[in-house]
Amino acid sequence: MKFSSRTTTWTVALLSVVVMTTASACGGGSGGDPAGNGKVSIVFAYWGSDARQKLTEEVIKKFEAKNPTIDVEGDFSSWDSYYEKIATKVAANDAPDVMSIEIRGLSEYAGRGALADLSGKVPAADLDQQVLASGQIEGKQYAVPTGVNAFSMIANPAALEKAKKELPEDTSWTWDQWAGLAKEISATGSGVTGAEYNFNPAFLQIYAAQRGEKFYDGNKIGMSAETVKSWWAIHQKLIETKGSPDAAKSAEIGSTGPEQSLLGTNAGAMGMWWSNQLNALTKSSGQEMTLLRMPKAEGATTGGMFLQPAMFYTASAKSEHPAEAAKLIDFLVNDPDAAATLLSDRGLPTNTKVLAAVKDKLPAVDQKTLTFIEEVKSELSPIQAPPKGALEMEDILQRNSEEVLFGKATPDAAAQKFLSEANAAIAG
């Protein structure tokens, strides 16, 4: 998933949640029984595409059919506006009863007292325990993973074939080889650009791990300036060799989603995306795509890739109906009927029994994602929720990266500035 630059606005809004911890609750986003029909109403907030909204409305109907005393109001938003709206509602003690949150926001929301501890409230015995642990902060289960994915390289075999190139051997390829292949593809005159890059922190996290460093080391950045500069050098090499578009075009593409990307529009051969976005890329391009391991740094002993929840389900600490909120989360992660509707939209199910029940029902693209995850799972590192301030990291990283690529700052100066800003963001 690519993120847009709107973090600062809603982070500021979220800071006012501190007031919430001493204010009286006004029922969160839940409602009583205004119609007098004996039903409880709860609100479920989530972001996504029109396709996700349709799937979610279907799964809500299934839940309500099985729980006739509970009405669920879906609170849907586009990705760009989601967190700003959630932050405002949380700060005003009007949080939705159930909220979708990504891992980089978990420490922030849990630390502000906005989330309920779900330990013992949502059955979790059949969930992948390693993935489940990523939703814990200081021993409390504030979030339950919706499903899993991995940040991966995705390639369009038809585009490579058009350029008379073969798919790489992804168990051993390096960043130099990737950049070289991208250069060769762009130079064939096939009308296809070799690669597109992005500033997703997951990319830098993987690269740092390959160099034996951590993105986050407790409440500070664990990467050296040399690693950040080396990472920028990959981007610079792609631009210089025309293996990718120039900095301006790449910045323009980077602000869009998979449907408008080079891969999604059949204008590119390779790009980095979360594995659960394979479906969107396939549909938008009309081409069969292939998931690949990320390239490695020279001499790396680990690939650095990690298994991460696509997102989490959380419950508001201020909900007037915590039992009903927990029941909805339970249904979403533990009921085969829910999984049969959602499939891999929010990542592949982490409940082993549910995954087994729907495995044969998965469309061909989702089967491919499942096969890839199972193939590389033993190579993937566990993931922990980053510290508070991680919400700002995408903007900080992108801003400093673009200063380097647009020639506004030297890599040395930008690396020091990035580390200073990043450490300041997570120190507070």
Short mmCIF file of C-alpha atoms in Angstrom, two decimals:
data_model
loop_
_atom_site.label_atom_id
_atom_site.label_comp_id
_atom_site.label_asym_id
_atom_site.label_seq_id
_atom_site.Cartn_x
_atom_site.Cartn_y
_atom_site.Cartn_z
CA MET A 1 0.00 0.00 0.00
CA LYS A 2 1.21 3.45 -0.80
CA PHE A 3 0.42 6.29 1.54
CA SER A 4 -0.45 9.86 0.76
CA SER A 5 0.89 12.92 2.53
CA ARG A 6 -1.83 13.69 4.97
CA THR A 7 -0.27 12.32 8.16
CA THR A 8 0.51 15.65 9.82
CA THR A 9 -3.09 16.86 9.78
CA TRP A 10 -4.60 13.90 11.51
CA THR A 11 -1.64 13.35 13.84
CA VAL A 12 -2.29 16.82 15.21
CA ALA A 13 -5.95 15.91 15.63
CA LEU A 14 -5.00 12.70 17.38
CA LEU A 15 -2.85 14.51 19.92
CA SER A 16 -6.00 15.96 21.43
CA VAL A 17 -7.00 12.43 22.38
CA VAL A 18 -5.02 13.01 25.55
CA VAL A 19 -7.97 15.09 26.72
CA MET A 20 -10.21 12.12 26.13
CA THR A 21 -8.64 10.07 28.90
CA THR A 22 -10.04 12.45 31.50
CA ALA A 23 -13.26 13.35 29.75
CA SER A 24 -16.52 11.52 30.22
CA ALA A 25 -17.42 9.04 27.50
CA CYS A 26 -20.30 9.90 25.25
CA GLY A 27 -20.84 6.41 23.90
CA GLY A 28 -18.28 6.32 21.13
CA GLY A 29 -19.84 5.71 17.75
CA SER A 30 -22.43 3.33 19.16
CA GLY A 31 -26.11 3.90 19.57
CA GLY A 32 -28.79 2.66 21.87
CA ASP A 33 -32.18 1.60 20.64
CA PRO A 34 -33.87 4.71 19.21
CA ALA A 35 -36.36 2.65 17.25
CA GLY A 36 -37.37 0.64 20.30
CA ASN A 37 -36.88 -2.66 18.48
CA GLY A 38 -34.56 -4.24 21.03
CA LYS A 39 -31.50 -3.89 18.83
CA VAL A 40 -28.06 -2.51 19.62
CA SER A 41 -26.35 -0.34 16.98
CA ILE A 42 -22.60 -0.23 16.51
CA VAL A 43 -20.38 1.54 13.99
CA PHE A 44 -17.63 -0.16 11.99
CA ALA A 45 -15.11 2.21 10.37
CA TYR A 46 -12.83 1.16 7.53
CA TRP A 47 -11.10 2.51 4.43
CA GLY A 48 -10.62 1.23 0.92
CA SER A 49 -11.90 1.05 -2.60
CA ASP A 50 -15.44 0.76 -3.94
CA ALA A 51 -14.84 -2.98 -4.27
CA ARG A 52 -13.92 -3.26 -0.58
CA GLN A 53 -16.98 -1.27 0.40
CA LYS A 54 -19.20 -3.69 -1.52
CA LEU A 55 -17.57 -6.73 0.11
CA THR A 56 -17.82 -5.17 3.57
CA GLU A 57 -21.50 -4.39 3.14
CA GLU A 58 -22.06 -8.02 2.17
CA VAL A 59 -20.20 -9.33 5.21
CA ILE A 60 -22.09 -6.94 7.51
CA LYS A 61 -25.37 -8.39 6.23
CA LYS A 62 -24.14 -11.90 7.01
CA PHE A 63 -23.18 -10.82 10.53
CA GLU A 64 -26.55 -9.18 11.14
CA ALA A 65 -28.35 -12.30 9.89
CA LYS A 66 -26.49 -14.37 12.48
CA ASN A 67 -26.86 -11.69 15.17
CA PRO A 68 -30.38 -10.26 14.74
CA THR A 69 -30.11 -8.09 17.87
CA ILE A 70 -27.17 -6.11 16.46
CA ASP A 71 -27.25 -3.48 13.73
CA VAL A 72 -23.92 -2.53 12.17
CA GLU A 73 -23.44 0.81 10.47
CA GLY A 74 -20.53 0.75 8.06
CA ASP A 75 -18.51 3.98 8.17
CA PHE A 76 -16.55 3.89 4.90
CA SER A 77 -13.88 6.38 3.82
CA SER A 78 -11.31 6.70 1.08
CA TRP A 79 -7.75 6.07 2.16
CA ASP A 80 -6.76 9.74 1.93
CA SER A 81 -9.41 10.91 4.38
CA TYR A 82 -9.72 7.92 6.69
CA TYR A 83 -7.27 8.66 9.48
CA GLU A 84 -8.04 12.35 9.68
CA LYS A 85 -11.70 11.49 10.22
CA ILE A 86 -10.90 8.78 12.76
CA ALA A 87 -8.52 11.04 14.68
CA THR A 88 -11.16 13.77 14.87
CA LYS A 89 -13.83 11.34 16.07
CA VAL A 90 -11.54 9.76 18.66
CA ALA A 91 -10.53 13.18 19.98
CA ALA A 92 -14.20 14.14 20.30
CA ASN A 93 -15.11 10.92 22.20
CA ASP A 94 -17.18 9.83 19.23
CA ALA A 95 -15.00 6.96 18.03
CA PRO A 96 -16.56 4.15 15.98
CA ASP A 97 -17.08 0.98 18.03
CA VAL A 98 -14.88 -1.06 15.68
CA MET A 99 -12.05 0.58 13.73
CA SER A 100 -9.62 -0.64 11.11
CA ILE A 101 -6.07 0.47 11.91
CA GLU A 102 -2.74 -0.30 10.30
CA ILE A 103 0.30 -1.36 12.29
CA ARG A 104 2.08 1.98 12.15
CA GLY A 105 -0.78 3.65 14.02
CA LEU A 106 -1.29 0.99 16.68
CA SER A 107 1.12 2.31 19.33
CA GLU A 108 -0.20 5.83 18.87
CA TYR A 109 -3.85 4.94 19.37
CA ALA A 110 -3.24 2.39 22.12
CA GLY A 111 -0.93 4.77 23.93
CA ARG A 112 -3.56 7.50 23.92
CA GLY A 113 -6.10 5.23 25.60
CA ALA A 114 -8.30 5.08 22.52
CA LEU A 115 -8.39 1.28 22.16
CA ALA A 116 -9.91 -1.47 24.27
CA ASP A 117 -7.87 -4.45 25.41
CA LEU A 118 -9.35 -7.40 23.52
CA SER A 119 -7.51 -10.07 25.50
CA GLY A 120 -9.98 -12.86 26.23
CA LYS A 121 -12.78 -11.02 24.46
CA VAL A 122 -12.12 -12.30 20.93
CA PRO A 123 -11.36 -16.04 20.56
CA ALA A 124 -7.83 -16.30 19.22
CA ALA A 125 -6.75 -19.94 19.65
CA ASP A 126 -6.90 -20.67 15.92
CA LEU A 127 -5.16 -17.47 14.81
CA ASP A 128 -1.50 -17.44 13.82
CA GLN A 129 0.02 -16.61 17.21
CA GLN A 130 3.09 -14.90 15.79
CA VAL A 131 0.93 -12.59 13.71
CA LEU A 132 -1.50 -12.10 16.61
CA ALA A 133 1.40 -10.91 18.79
CA SER A 134 1.94 -7.98 16.43
CA GLY A 135 -1.31 -6.53 17.78
CA GLN A 136 0.00 -6.41 21.34
CA ILE A 137 1.33 -3.35 23.13
CA GLU A 138 2.92 -3.91 26.56
CA GLY A 139 1.26 -7.31 26.86
CA LYS A 140 -2.26 -6.15 26.01
CA GLN A 141 -4.07 -7.31 22.87
CA TYR A 142 -5.30 -4.01 21.47
CA ALA A 143 -5.71 -5.27 17.91
CA VAL A 144 -6.60 -8.43 16.01
CA PRO A 145 -5.06 -8.92 12.55
CA THR A 146 -7.44 -9.04 9.61
CA GLY A 147 -5.07 -11.12 7.51
CA VAL A 148 -1.46 -11.20 6.41
CA ASN A 149 0.63 -10.00 3.51
CA ALA A 150 4.22 -9.25 2.58
CA PHE A 151 5.83 -6.30 0.83
CA SER A 152 7.10 -7.89 -2.36
CA MET A 153 8.29 -7.32 -5.90
CA ILE A 154 5.52 -7.81 -8.45
CA ALA A 155 6.30 -8.38 -12.12
CA ASN A 156 4.28 -8.48 -15.32
CA PRO A 157 5.60 -11.51 -17.29
CA ALA A 158 3.93 -10.27 -20.49
CA ALA A 159 5.82 -6.98 -20.26
CA LEU A 160 9.10 -8.82 -19.77
CA GLU A 161 8.32 -11.08 -22.70
CA LYS A 162 7.53 -8.07 -24.87
CA ALA A 163 10.96 -6.72 -23.99
CA LYS A 164 12.47 -10.16 -24.68
CA LYS A 165 13.54 -10.58 -21.05
CA GLU A 166 12.99 -13.48 -18.65
CA LEU A 167 11.67 -13.43 -15.11
CA PRO A 168 14.60 -13.21 -12.70
CA GLU A 169 15.66 -15.94 -10.30
CA ASP A 170 14.32 -14.26 -7.19
CA THR A 171 16.12 -16.42 -4.64
CA SER A 172 19.46 -14.88 -5.50
CA TRP A 173 19.01 -11.61 -7.39
CA THR A 174 20.56 -8.37 -6.13
CA TRP A 175 19.52 -4.73 -6.27
CA ASP A 176 22.15 -4.09 -8.93
CA GLN A 177 20.71 -6.91 -11.03
CA TRP A 178 17.20 -5.55 -10.58
CA ALA A 179 18.27 -2.07 -11.62
CA GLY A 180 20.21 -3.53 -14.56
CA LEU A 181 17.20 -5.51 -15.73
CA ALA A 182 15.01 -2.42 -15.40
CA LYS A 183 17.48 -0.44 -17.53
CA GLU A 184 17.50 -3.13 -20.22
CA ILE A 185 13.71 -3.32 -20.36
CA SER A 186 13.34 0.45 -20.67
CA ALA A 187 15.95 0.52 -23.45
CA THR A 188 14.23 -2.04 -25.68
CA GLY A 189 11.81 0.45 -27.17
CA SER A 190 8.88 -1.75 -26.19
CA GLY A 191 7.09 1.20 -24.61
CA VAL A 192 7.41 -0.38 -21.16
CA THR A 193 9.41 1.16 -18.31
CA GLY A 194 11.52 -1.36 -16.42
CA ALA A 195 10.53 -0.49 -12.87
CA GLU A 196 8.84 1.94 -10.53
CA TYR A 197 10.08 2.65 -7.05
CA ASN A 198 8.34 4.11 -4.02
CA PHE A 199 9.14 5.50 -0.60
CA ASN A 200 7.14 3.03 1.47
CA PRO A 201 9.06 2.58 4.74
CA ALA A 202 8.63 -1.18 4.26
CA PHE A 203 11.10 -0.98 1.36
CA LEU A 204 13.71 0.75 3.52
CA GLN A 205 12.98 -1.60 6.43
CA ILE A 206 13.72 -4.61 4.21
CA TYR A 207 16.87 -3.02 2.82
CA ALA A 208 18.13 -2.09 6.30
CA ALA A 209 17.55 -5.65 7.55
CA GLN A 210 19.65 -6.93 4.66
CA ARG A 211 22.47 -4.75 6.00
CA GLY A 212 21.99 -6.04 9.55
CA GLU A 213 20.14 -2.98 10.84
CA LYS A 214 16.68 -2.30 12.25
CA PHE A 215 14.40 0.48 11.10
CA TYR A 216 13.24 0.96 14.69
CA ASP A 217 15.37 0.04 17.68
CA GLY A 218 13.09 0.69 20.62
CA ASN A 219 12.20 4.37 20.62
CA LYS A 220 14.91 5.42 18.21
CA ILE A 221 15.84 4.80 14.59
CA GLY A 222 18.19 1.84 14.30
CA MET A 223 19.54 2.62 10.82
CA SER A 224 22.81 4.33 10.01
CA ALA A 225 23.12 7.29 7.69
CA GLU A 226 25.16 5.09 5.37
CA THR A 227 22.26 2.66 4.96
CA VAL A 228 19.82 5.47 4.14
CA LYS A 229 22.24 6.93 1.59
CA SER A 230 22.86 3.51 0.07
CA TRP A 231 19.10 3.05 -0.26
CA TRP A 232 18.74 6.38 -2.03
CA ALA A 233 21.54 5.34 -4.38
CA ILE A 234 19.26 2.57 -5.69
CA HIS A 235 16.62 5.14 -6.61
CA GLN A 236 19.22 7.43 -8.14
CA LYS A 237 20.65 4.62 -10.25
CA LEU A 238 17.21 3.73 -11.61
CA ILE A 239 16.59 7.33 -12.63
CA GLU A 240 20.05 7.86 -14.14
CA THR A 241 19.84 4.70 -16.25
CA LYS A 242 16.18 5.33 -17.18
CA GLY A 243 15.22 2.07 -15.55
CA SER A 244 12.42 4.10 -13.91
CA PRO A 245 10.73 7.40 -14.73
CA ASP A 246 12.46 10.60 -13.62
CA ALA A 247 11.95 12.02 -10.13
CA ALA A 248 9.00 14.24 -11.10
CA LYS A 249 7.09 11.48 -12.89
CA SER A 250 7.85 9.01 -10.12
CA ALA A 251 6.53 11.45 -7.51
CA GLU A 252 3.36 11.85 -9.57
CA ILE A 253 2.86 8.09 -9.89
CA GLY A 254 3.71 7.56 -6.23
CA SER A 255 0.71 9.61 -5.13
CA THR A 256 -1.69 7.17 -6.80
CA GLY A 257 -2.88 3.67 -5.99
CA PRO A 258 -2.23 0.37 -7.78
CA GLU A 259 -4.80 1.04 -10.48
CA GLN A 260 -2.90 4.12 -11.73
CA SER A 261 0.60 2.70 -11.25
CA LEU A 262 2.91 1.71 -14.09
CA LEU A 263 2.08 -1.95 -13.45
CA GLY A 264 -1.63 -1.26 -13.20
CA THR A 265 -1.67 0.60 -16.51
CA ASN A 266 0.60 -1.82 -18.41
CA ALA A 267 3.30 0.84 -18.61
CA GLY A 268 5.78 -0.91 -16.33
CA ALA A 269 7.32 -4.34 -15.86
CA MET A 270 8.17 -4.40 -12.15
CA GLY A 271 7.11 -2.62 -8.97
CA MET A 272 6.91 -3.07 -5.20
CA TRP A 273 3.53 -3.62 -3.60
CA TRP A 274 1.92 -5.48 -0.73
CA SER A 275 1.03 -9.03 -1.76
CA ASN A 276 -2.70 -8.50 -1.19
CA GLN A 277 -2.61 -5.78 -3.86
CA LEU A 278 -1.88 -8.37 -6.53
CA ASN A 279 -5.61 -8.65 -7.16
CA ALA A 280 -6.05 -4.92 -7.83
CA LEU A 281 -3.01 -4.83 -10.11
CA THR A 282 -4.23 -7.86 -12.04
CA LYS A 283 -7.72 -6.45 -12.52
CA SER A 284 -6.61 -2.98 -13.53
CA SER A 285 -3.98 -4.21 -16.01
CA GLY A 286 -5.89 -7.20 -17.32
CA GLN A 287 -2.58 -9.07 -17.13
CA GLU A 288 -1.41 -12.01 -15.07
CA MET A 289 1.11 -10.81 -12.48
CA THR A 290 3.80 -12.69 -10.59
CA LEU A 291 4.95 -12.21 -6.99
CA LEU A 292 8.70 -12.27 -6.40
CA ARG A 293 11.02 -12.03 -3.44
CA MET A 294 12.67 -8.65 -3.01
CA PRO A 295 16.24 -8.39 -4.34
CA LYS A 296 19.08 -8.48 -1.80
CA ALA A 297 22.02 -6.26 -0.98
CA GLU A 298 25.40 -7.69 -1.93
CA GLY A 299 26.54 -10.17 0.72
CA ALA A 300 23.22 -10.13 2.61
CA THR A 301 22.51 -13.24 4.70
CA THR A 302 18.81 -12.43 5.05
CA GLY A 303 16.18 -11.25 2.61
CA GLY A 304 14.74 -8.87 5.20
CA MET A 305 11.15 -9.50 4.16
CA PHE A 306 8.52 -9.78 6.88
CA LEU A 307 4.99 -11.05 7.38
CA GLN A 308 2.70 -8.22 8.36
CA PRO A 309 -1.01 -7.87 9.09
CA ALA A 310 -2.70 -6.17 6.17
CA MET A 311 -4.49 -4.18 8.88
CA PHE A 312 -6.06 -4.71 12.29
CA TYR A 313 -9.54 -4.69 13.76
CA THR A 314 -9.67 -2.69 17.00
CA ALA A 315 -12.44 -1.67 19.38
CA SER A 316 -12.95 1.74 20.92
CA ALA A 317 -12.19 1.97 24.63
CA LYS A 318 -15.23 4.26 24.91
CA SER A 319 -17.76 2.02 23.18
CA GLU A 320 -21.05 1.60 25.04
CA HIS A 321 -21.34 -1.88 23.52
CA PRO A 322 -17.96 -3.59 23.93
CA ALA A 323 -19.43 -7.09 23.84
CA GLU A 324 -21.12 -6.44 20.49
CA ALA A 325 -17.97 -4.83 19.10
CA ALA A 326 -15.94 -7.89 20.12
CA LYS A 327 -18.56 -10.16 18.59
CA LEU A 328 -18.23 -8.39 15.23
CA ILE A 329 -14.43 -8.73 15.30
CA ASP A 330 -14.80 -12.40 16.24
CA PHE A 331 -17.07 -12.95 13.24
CA LEU A 332 -14.74 -11.14 10.84
CA VAL A 333 -11.67 -13.20 11.76
CA ASN A 334 -13.11 -16.53 12.89
CA ASP A 335 -16.20 -17.23 10.79
CA PRO A 336 -15.78 -19.10 7.47
CA ASP A 337 -18.82 -17.29 6.06
CA ALA A 338 -17.10 -13.96 6.57
CA ALA A 339 -13.90 -15.26 5.00
CA ALA A 340 -15.82 -16.64 2.02
CA THR A 341 -16.95 -13.09 1.28
CA LEU A 342 -13.82 -11.11 2.10
CA LEU A 343 -11.34 -13.70 0.76
CA SER A 344 -7.93 -11.94 0.60
CA ASP A 345 -9.20 -8.36 0.43
CA ARG A 346 -7.75 -7.65 3.89
CA GLY A 347 -4.93 -10.15 3.55
CA LEU A 348 -5.04 -13.93 3.69
CA PRO A 349 -6.93 -15.21 6.78
CA THR A 350 -4.72 -15.88 9.81
CA ASN A 351 -7.20 -18.37 11.25
CA THR A 352 -5.87 -21.74 10.08
CA LYS A 353 -9.28 -23.44 10.18
CA VAL A 354 -10.95 -20.60 8.29
CA LEU A 355 -8.18 -20.55 5.69
CA ALA A 356 -8.57 -24.30 5.17
CA ALA A 357 -12.34 -23.88 4.77
CA VAL A 358 -12.09 -21.20 2.07
CA LYS A 359 -8.81 -22.19 0.42
CA ASP A 360 -10.48 -23.95 -2.51
CA LYS A 361 -12.87 -21.03 -2.99
CA LEU A 362 -10.12 -18.47 -3.46
CA PRO A 363 -9.93 -17.01 -6.98
CA ALA A 364 -6.85 -17.84 -9.04
CA VAL A 365 -5.11 -14.58 -8.11
CA ASP A 366 -5.63 -15.20 -4.40
CA GLN A 367 -4.43 -18.78 -4.81
CA LYS A 368 -1.25 -17.36 -6.30
CA THR A 369 -0.82 -15.01 -3.33
CA LEU A 370 -1.38 -17.88 -0.89
CA THR A 371 1.15 -20.07 -2.70
CA PHE A 372 3.73 -17.27 -2.59
CA ILE A 373 3.20 -16.56 1.12
CA GLU A 374 3.46 -20.26 1.95
CA GLU A 375 6.63 -20.53 -0.14
CA VAL A 376 8.44 -17.63 1.53
CA LYS A 377 6.90 -17.80 5.02
CA SER A 378 9.90 -19.56 6.57
CA GLU A 379 12.10 -16.70 5.30
CA LEU A 380 9.93 -13.92 6.74
CA SER A 381 10.73 -12.16 9.99
CA PRO A 382 8.11 -11.45 12.67
CA ILE A 383 6.90 -7.88 12.89
CA GLN A 384 6.26 -5.70 15.94
CA ALA A 385 4.20 -2.55 16.14
CA PRO A 386 6.50 0.46 15.67
CA PRO A 387 6.64 3.17 18.34
CA LYS A 388 4.47 6.26 18.57
CA GLY A 389 5.36 8.70 15.87
CA ALA A 390 5.58 6.03 13.17
CA LEU A 391 2.48 7.64 11.68
CA GLU A 392 4.70 10.47 10.48
CA MET A 393 7.45 8.30 9.03
CA GLU A 394 6.13 8.03 5.48
CA ASP A 395 5.93 11.79 5.09
CA ILE A 396 9.35 12.37 6.66
CA LEU A 397 10.95 9.71 4.47
CA GLN A 398 9.29 10.87 1.26
CA ARG A 399 10.08 14.53 1.83
CA ASN A 400 13.79 13.90 2.43
CA SER A 401 13.99 11.34 -0.37
CA GLU A 402 12.54 13.77 -2.89
CA GLU A 403 14.97 16.47 -1.78
CA VAL A 404 17.79 14.09 -2.74
CA LEU A 405 16.28 12.91 -6.01
CA PHE A 406 15.34 16.44 -7.11
CA GLY A 407 18.85 17.64 -6.30
CA LYS A 408 17.75 19.99 -3.53
CA ALA A 409 19.92 18.34 -0.88
CA THR A 410 23.02 16.18 -0.80
CA PRO A 411 22.57 12.58 0.40
CA ASP A 412 24.81 13.35 3.40
CA ALA A 413 22.76 16.34 4.51
CA ALA A 414 19.42 14.67 3.78
CA ALA A 415 20.36 11.49 5.66
CA GLN A 416 21.23 13.45 8.79
CA LYS A 417 18.05 15.50 8.44
CA PHE A 418 15.92 12.39 7.96
CA LEU A 419 17.40 10.66 11.02
CA SER A 420 16.98 13.79 13.13
CA GLU A 421 13.35 14.29 12.11
CA ALA A 422 12.52 10.59 12.41
CA ASN A 423 14.05 10.30 15.88
CA ALA A 424 12.22 13.44 16.99
CA ALA A 425 8.92 12.01 15.76
CA ILE A 426 9.21 8.80 17.77
CA ALA A 427 10.83 10.33 20.86
CA GLY A 428 7.73 12.25 21.85
#
